[in-house]
PDB file of C-alpha atoms in Angstrom:
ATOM      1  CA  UNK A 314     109.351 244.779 -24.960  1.00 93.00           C
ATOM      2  CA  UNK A 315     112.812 245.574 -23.877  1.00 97.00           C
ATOM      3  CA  UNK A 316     113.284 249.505 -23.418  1.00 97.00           C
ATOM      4  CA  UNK A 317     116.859 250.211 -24.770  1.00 98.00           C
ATOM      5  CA  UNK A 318     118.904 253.218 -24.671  1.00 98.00           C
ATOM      6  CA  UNK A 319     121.720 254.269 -27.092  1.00 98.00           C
ATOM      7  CA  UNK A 320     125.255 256.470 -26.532  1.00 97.00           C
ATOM      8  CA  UNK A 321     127.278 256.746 -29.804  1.00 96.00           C
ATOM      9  CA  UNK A 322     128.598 260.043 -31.004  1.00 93.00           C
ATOM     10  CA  UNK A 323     128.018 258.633 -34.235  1.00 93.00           C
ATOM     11  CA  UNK A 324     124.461 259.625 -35.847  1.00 95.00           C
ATOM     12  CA  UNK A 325     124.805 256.931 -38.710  1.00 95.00           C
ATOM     13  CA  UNK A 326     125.667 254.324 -35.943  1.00 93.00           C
ATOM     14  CA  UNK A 327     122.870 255.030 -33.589  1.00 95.00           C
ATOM     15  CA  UNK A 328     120.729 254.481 -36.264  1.00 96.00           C
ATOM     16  CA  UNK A 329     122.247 251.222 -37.518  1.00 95.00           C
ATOM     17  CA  UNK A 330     121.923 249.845 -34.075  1.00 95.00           C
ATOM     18  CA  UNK A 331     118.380 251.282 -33.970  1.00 96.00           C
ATOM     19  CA  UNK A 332     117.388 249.620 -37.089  1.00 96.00           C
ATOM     20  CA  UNK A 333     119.254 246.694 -36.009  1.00 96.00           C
ATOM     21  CA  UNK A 334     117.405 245.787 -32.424  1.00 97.00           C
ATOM     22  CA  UNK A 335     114.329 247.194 -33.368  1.00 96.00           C
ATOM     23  CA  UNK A 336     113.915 244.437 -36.417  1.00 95.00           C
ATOM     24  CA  UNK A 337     114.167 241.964 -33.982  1.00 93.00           C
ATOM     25  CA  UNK A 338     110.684 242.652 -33.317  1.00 93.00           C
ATOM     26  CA  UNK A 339     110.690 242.817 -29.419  1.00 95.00           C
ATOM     27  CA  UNK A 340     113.469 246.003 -28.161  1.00 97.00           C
ATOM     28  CA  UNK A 341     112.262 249.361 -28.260  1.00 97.00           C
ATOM     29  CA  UNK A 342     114.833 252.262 -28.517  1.00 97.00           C
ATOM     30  CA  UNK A 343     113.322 254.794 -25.999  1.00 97.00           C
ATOM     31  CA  UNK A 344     116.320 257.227 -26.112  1.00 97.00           C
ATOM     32  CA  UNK A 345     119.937 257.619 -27.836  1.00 97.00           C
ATOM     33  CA  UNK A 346     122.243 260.516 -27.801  1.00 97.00           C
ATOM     34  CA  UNK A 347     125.627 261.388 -28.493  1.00 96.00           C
ATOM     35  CA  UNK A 348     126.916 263.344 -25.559  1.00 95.00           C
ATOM     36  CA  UNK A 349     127.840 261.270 -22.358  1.00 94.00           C
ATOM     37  CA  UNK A 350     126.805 264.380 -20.314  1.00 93.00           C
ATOM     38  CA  UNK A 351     123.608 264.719 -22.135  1.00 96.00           C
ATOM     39  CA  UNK A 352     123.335 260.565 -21.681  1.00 97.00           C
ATOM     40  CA  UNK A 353     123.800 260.381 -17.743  1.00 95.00           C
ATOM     41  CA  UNK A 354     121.313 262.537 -16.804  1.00 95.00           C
ATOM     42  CA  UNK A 355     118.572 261.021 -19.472  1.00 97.00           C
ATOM     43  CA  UNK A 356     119.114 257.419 -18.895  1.00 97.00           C
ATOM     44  CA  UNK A 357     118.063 257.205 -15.694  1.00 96.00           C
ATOM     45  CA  UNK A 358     114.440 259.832 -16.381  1.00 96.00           C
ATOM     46  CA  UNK A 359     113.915 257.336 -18.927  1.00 97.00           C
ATOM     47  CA  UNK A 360     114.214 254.145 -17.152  1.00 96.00           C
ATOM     48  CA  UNK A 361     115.150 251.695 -19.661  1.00 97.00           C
ATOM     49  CA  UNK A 362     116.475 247.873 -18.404  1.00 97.00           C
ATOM     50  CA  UNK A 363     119.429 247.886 -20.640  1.00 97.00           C
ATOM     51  CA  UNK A 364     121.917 251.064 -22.153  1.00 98.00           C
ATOM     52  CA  UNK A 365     124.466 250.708 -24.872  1.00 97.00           C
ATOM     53  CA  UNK A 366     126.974 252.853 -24.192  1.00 96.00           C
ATOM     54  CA  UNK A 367     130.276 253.564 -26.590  1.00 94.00           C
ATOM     55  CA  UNK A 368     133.555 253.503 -24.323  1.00 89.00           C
ATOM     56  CA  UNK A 369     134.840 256.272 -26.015  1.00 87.00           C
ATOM     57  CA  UNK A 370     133.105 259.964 -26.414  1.00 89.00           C
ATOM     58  CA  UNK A 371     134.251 263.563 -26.861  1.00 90.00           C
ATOM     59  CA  UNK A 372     132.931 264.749 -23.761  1.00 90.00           C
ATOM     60  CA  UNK A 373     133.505 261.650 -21.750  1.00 87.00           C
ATOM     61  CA  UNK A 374     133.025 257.614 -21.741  1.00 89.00           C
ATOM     62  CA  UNK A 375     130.172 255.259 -21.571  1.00 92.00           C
ATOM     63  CA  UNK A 376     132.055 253.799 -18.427  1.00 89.00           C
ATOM     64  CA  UNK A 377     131.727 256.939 -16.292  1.00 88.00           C
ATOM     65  CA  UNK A 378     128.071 256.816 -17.778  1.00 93.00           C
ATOM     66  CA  UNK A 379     127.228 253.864 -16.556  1.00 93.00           C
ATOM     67  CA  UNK A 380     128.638 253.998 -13.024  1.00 87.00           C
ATOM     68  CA  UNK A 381     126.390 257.221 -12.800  1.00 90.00           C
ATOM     69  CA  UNK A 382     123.424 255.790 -13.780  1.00 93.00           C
ATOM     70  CA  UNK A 383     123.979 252.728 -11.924  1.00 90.00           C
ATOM     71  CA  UNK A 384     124.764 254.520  -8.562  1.00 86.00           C
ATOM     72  CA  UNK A 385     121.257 256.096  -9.282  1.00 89.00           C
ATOM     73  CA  UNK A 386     119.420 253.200 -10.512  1.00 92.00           C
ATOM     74  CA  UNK A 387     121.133 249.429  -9.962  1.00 89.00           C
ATOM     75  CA  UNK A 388     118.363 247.933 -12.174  1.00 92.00           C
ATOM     76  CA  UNK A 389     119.718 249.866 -14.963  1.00 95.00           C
ATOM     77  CA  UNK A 390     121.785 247.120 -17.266  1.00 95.00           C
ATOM     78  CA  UNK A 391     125.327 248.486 -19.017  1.00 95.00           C
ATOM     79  CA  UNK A 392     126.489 247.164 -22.169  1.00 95.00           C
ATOM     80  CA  UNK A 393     130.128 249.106 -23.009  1.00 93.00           C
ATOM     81  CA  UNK A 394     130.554 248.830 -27.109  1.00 90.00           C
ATOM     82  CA  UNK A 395     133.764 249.421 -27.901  1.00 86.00           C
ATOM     83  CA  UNK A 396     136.480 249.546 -30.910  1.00 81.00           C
ATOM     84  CA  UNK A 397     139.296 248.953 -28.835  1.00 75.00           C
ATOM     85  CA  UNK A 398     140.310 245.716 -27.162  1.00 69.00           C
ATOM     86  CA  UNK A 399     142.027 247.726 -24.254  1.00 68.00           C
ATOM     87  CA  UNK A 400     142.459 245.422 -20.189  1.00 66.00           C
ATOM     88  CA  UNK A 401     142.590 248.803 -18.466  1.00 69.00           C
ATOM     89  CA  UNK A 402     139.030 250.000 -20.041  1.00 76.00           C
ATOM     90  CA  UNK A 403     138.046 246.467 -19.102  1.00 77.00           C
ATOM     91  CA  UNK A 404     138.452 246.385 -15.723  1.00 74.00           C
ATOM     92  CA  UNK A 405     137.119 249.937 -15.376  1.00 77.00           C
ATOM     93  CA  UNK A 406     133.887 248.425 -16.847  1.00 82.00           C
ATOM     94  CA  UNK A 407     133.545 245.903 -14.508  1.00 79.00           C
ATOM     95  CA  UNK A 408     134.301 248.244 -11.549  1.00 76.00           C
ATOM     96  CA  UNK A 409     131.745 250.583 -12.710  1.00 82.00           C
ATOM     97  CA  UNK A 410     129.159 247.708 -13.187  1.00 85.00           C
ATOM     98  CA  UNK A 411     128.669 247.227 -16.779  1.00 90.00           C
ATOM     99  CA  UNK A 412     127.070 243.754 -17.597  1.00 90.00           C
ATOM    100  CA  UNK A 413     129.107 243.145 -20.695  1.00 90.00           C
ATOM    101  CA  UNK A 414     131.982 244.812 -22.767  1.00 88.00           C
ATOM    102  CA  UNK A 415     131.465 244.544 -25.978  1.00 88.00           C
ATOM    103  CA  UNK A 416     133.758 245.215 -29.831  1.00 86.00           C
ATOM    104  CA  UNK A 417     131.757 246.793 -32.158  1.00 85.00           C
ATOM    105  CA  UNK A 418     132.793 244.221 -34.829  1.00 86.00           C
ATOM    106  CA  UNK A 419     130.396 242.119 -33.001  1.00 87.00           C
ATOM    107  CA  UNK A 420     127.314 240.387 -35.251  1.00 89.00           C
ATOM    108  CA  UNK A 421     124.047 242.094 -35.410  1.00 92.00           C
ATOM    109  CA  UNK A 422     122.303 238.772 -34.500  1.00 93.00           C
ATOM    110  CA  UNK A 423     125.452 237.980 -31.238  1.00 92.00           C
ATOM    111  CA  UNK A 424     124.407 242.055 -29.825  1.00 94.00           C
ATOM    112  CA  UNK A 425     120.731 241.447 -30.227  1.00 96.00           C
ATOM    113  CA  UNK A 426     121.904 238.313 -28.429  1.00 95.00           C
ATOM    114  CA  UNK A 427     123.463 239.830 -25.734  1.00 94.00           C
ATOM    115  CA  UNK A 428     121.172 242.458 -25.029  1.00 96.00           C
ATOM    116  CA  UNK A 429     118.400 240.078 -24.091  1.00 96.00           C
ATOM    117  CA  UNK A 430     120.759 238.322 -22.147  1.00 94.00           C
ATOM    118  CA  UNK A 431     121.672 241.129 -19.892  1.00 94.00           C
ATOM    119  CA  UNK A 432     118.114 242.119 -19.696  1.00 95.00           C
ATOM    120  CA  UNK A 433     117.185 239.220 -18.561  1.00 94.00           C
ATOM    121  CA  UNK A 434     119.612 239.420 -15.440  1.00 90.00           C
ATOM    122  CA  UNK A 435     123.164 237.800 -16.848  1.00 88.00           C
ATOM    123  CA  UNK A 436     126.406 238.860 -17.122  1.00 85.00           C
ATOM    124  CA  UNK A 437     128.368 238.502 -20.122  1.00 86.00           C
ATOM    125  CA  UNK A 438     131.960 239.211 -18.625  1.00 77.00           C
ATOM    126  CA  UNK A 439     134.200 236.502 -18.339  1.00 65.00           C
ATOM    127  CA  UNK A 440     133.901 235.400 -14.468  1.00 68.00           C
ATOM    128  CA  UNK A 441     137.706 234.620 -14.405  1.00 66.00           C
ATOM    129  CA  UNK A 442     138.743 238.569 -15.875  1.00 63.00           C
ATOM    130  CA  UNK A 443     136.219 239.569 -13.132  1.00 64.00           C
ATOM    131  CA  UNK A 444     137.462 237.556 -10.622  1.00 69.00           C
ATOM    132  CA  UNK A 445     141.072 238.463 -11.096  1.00 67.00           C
ATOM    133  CA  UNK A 446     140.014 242.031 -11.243  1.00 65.00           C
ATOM    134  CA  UNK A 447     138.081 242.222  -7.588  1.00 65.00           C
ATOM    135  CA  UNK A 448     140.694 239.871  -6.174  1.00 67.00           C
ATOM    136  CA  UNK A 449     143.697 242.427  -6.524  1.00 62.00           C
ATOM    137  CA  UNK A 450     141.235 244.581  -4.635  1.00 59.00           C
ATOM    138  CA  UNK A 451     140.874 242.066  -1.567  1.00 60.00           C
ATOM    139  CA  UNK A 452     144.529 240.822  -1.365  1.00 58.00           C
ATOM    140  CA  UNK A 453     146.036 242.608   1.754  1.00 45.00           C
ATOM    141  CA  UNK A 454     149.808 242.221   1.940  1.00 39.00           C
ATOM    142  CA  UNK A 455     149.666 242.607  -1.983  1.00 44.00           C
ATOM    143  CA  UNK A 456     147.291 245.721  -2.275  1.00 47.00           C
ATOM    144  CA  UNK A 457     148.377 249.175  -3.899  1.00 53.00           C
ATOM    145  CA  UNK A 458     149.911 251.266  -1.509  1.00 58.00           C
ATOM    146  CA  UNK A 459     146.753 253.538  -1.461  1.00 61.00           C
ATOM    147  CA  UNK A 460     144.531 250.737  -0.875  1.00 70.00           C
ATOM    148  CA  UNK A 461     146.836 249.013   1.813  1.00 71.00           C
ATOM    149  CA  UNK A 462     145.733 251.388   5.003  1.00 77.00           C
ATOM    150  CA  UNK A 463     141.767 249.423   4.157  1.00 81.00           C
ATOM    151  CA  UNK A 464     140.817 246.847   6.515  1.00 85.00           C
ATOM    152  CA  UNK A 465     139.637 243.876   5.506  1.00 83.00           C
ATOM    153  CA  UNK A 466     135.901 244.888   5.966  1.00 87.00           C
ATOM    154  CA  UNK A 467     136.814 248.060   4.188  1.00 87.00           C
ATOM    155  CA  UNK A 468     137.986 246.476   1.239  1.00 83.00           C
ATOM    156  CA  UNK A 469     135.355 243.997   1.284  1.00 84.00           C
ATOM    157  CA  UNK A 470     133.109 247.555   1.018  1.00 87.00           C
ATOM    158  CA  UNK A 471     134.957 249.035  -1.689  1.00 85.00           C
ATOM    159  CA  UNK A 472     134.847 245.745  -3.908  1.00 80.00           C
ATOM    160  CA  UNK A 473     131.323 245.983  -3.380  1.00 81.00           C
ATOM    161  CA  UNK A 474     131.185 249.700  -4.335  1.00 81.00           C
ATOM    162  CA  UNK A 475     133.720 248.412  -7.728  1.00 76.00           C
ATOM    163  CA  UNK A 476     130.588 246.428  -8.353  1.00 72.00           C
ATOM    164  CA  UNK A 477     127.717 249.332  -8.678  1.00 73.00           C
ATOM    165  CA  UNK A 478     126.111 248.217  -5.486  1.00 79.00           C
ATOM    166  CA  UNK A 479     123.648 250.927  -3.342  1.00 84.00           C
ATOM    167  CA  UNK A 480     124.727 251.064   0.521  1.00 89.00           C
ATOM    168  CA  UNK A 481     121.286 248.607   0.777  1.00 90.00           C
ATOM    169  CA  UNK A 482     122.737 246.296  -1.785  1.00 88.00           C
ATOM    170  CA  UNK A 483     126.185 246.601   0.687  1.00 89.00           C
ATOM    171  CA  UNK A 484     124.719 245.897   3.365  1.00 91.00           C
ATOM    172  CA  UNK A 485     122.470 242.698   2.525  1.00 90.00           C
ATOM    173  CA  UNK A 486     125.720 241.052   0.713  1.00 88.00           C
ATOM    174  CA  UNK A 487     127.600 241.385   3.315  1.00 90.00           C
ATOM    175  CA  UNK A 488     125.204 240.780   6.393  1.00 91.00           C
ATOM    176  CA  UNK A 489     125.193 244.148   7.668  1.00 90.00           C
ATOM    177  CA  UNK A 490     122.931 247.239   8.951  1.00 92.00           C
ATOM    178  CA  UNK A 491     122.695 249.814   6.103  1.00 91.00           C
ATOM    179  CA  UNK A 492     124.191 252.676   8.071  1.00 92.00           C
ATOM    180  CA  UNK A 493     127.419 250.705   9.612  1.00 92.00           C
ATOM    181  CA  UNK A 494     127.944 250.023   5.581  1.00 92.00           C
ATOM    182  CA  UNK A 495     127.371 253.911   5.302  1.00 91.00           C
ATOM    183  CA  UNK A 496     130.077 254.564   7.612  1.00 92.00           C
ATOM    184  CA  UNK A 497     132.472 251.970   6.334  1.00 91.00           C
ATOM    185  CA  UNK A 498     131.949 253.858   2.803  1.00 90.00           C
ATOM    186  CA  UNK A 499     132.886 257.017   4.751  1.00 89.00           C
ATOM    187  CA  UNK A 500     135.755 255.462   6.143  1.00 88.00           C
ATOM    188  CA  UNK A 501     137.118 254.356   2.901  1.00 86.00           C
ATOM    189  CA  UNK A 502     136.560 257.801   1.675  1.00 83.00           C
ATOM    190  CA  UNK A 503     138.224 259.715   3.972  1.00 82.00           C
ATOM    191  CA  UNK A 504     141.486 257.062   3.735  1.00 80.00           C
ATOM    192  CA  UNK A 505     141.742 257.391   0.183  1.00 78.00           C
ATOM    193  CA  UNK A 506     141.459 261.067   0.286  1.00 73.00           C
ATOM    194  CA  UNK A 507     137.965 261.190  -1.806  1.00 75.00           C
ATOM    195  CA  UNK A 508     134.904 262.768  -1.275  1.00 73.00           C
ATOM    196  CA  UNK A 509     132.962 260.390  -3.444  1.00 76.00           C
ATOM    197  CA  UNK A 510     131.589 256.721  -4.039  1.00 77.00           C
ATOM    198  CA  UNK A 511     132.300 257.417  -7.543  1.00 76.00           C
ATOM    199  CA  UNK A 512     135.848 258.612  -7.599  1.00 74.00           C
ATOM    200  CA  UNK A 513     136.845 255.192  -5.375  1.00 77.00           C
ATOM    201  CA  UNK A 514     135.985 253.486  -8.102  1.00 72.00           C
ATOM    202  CA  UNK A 515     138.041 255.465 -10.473  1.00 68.00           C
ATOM    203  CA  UNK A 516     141.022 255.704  -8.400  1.00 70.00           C
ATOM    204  CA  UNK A 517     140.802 251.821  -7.673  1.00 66.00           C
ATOM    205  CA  UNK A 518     140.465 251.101 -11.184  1.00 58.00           C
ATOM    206  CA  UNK A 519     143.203 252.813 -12.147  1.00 59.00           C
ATOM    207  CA  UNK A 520     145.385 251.269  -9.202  1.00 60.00           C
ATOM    208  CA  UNK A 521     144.312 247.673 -10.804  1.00 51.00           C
ATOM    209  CA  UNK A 522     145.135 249.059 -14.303  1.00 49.00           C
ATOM    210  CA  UNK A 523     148.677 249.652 -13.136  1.00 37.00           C
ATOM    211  CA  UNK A 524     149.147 246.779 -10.751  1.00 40.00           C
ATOM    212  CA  UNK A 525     150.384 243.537 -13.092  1.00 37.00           C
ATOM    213  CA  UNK A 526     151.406 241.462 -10.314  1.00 36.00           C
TER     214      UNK A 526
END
């Protein structure tokens, strides 16, 4: 069985998507709420190999959700459900690690789809939005002006970081001893003026959401 979490402020649409995955006769639902607060701090007590998260919430987003619960648990799989075709929310979802980012005027039988797929390990962003996303991270001459004082080790770090990835995860990409990748993450932390992994991301994300060269 698949163990499946659900965020929708929505009552009536948690239990449509409930009803929906459950019927397929091999997804359990072990948890939904409405709150993203409430959400971040369950999701990962719970343990369940894929979360549906709505982008959009009173008290927050499913993006911020899942780069919480994916800097606690990596295993954790994000799908971002969405009303809104928006590139900005996009690339935020793939620098906070989702696995997919979904509209919600998606099929029943193409979600059902896709959340075996990402349990089962894939992605279902498009590798060429990704691609363009992390390489306006890694260009150097063309970076934002608060990403240009990086090296090129320390972007290579924060791209990483974009991604979701632990320090360990870091470190065995990128052929490295887990504590130099600890202090590289430091490093990029104290040049961008941050005092978190998670608030890289978020500043980075929106640098790429304003940089259309």
């Amino acid at each position: 069985m698949i163990r499946v979490f659900l965020l929708d402020d929505h009552e009536v649409v948690r239990r449509g998507l409930r009803d929906l995955l459950e019927d397929s006769g091999d997804i359990e639902v072990v948890g939904e709420s409405g709150s993203a607060v409430e959400a971040a701090h369950r999701i990962p007590a719970l343990k369940p190999q894929v979360a549906v998260l709505d982008a959009r919430l009173p008290d927050g987003s499913g993006i911020e959700v899942c780069r919480t619960v994916r800097s606690v648990d990596p295993s954790i799989q994000a799908l971002i459900l969405t009303s809104y075709e928006d590139d900005e929310a996009l690339f935020a979802a793939i620098m906070a690690g989702a696995a997919g980012y979904l509209l919600k005027q998606i099929r029943g039988t193409d979600l059902v789809d896709a959340v075996h797929r990402v349990a089962a390990g894939q992605s279902l962003l498009d590798p060429a939005v990704t691609a363009r996303v992390l390489e306006r991270i890694r260009r150097g001459t063309q970076a934002p002006d608060a990403l240009a004082d990086l090296t090129e080790q320390e972007r290579k770090v924060l791209v990483h970081m974009a991604e979701g990835k632990t320090n360990r995860e870091i470190a065995a990409s990128m052929f490295l001893a887990e504590k130099t990748v600890k202090n590289y993450v430091s490093s990029v932390l104290a040049k961008l003026g941050l005092e978190r992994r998670t608030q890289a991301a978020v500043l980075a994300s929106k640098l790429l959401g304003t940089d259309k060269s």
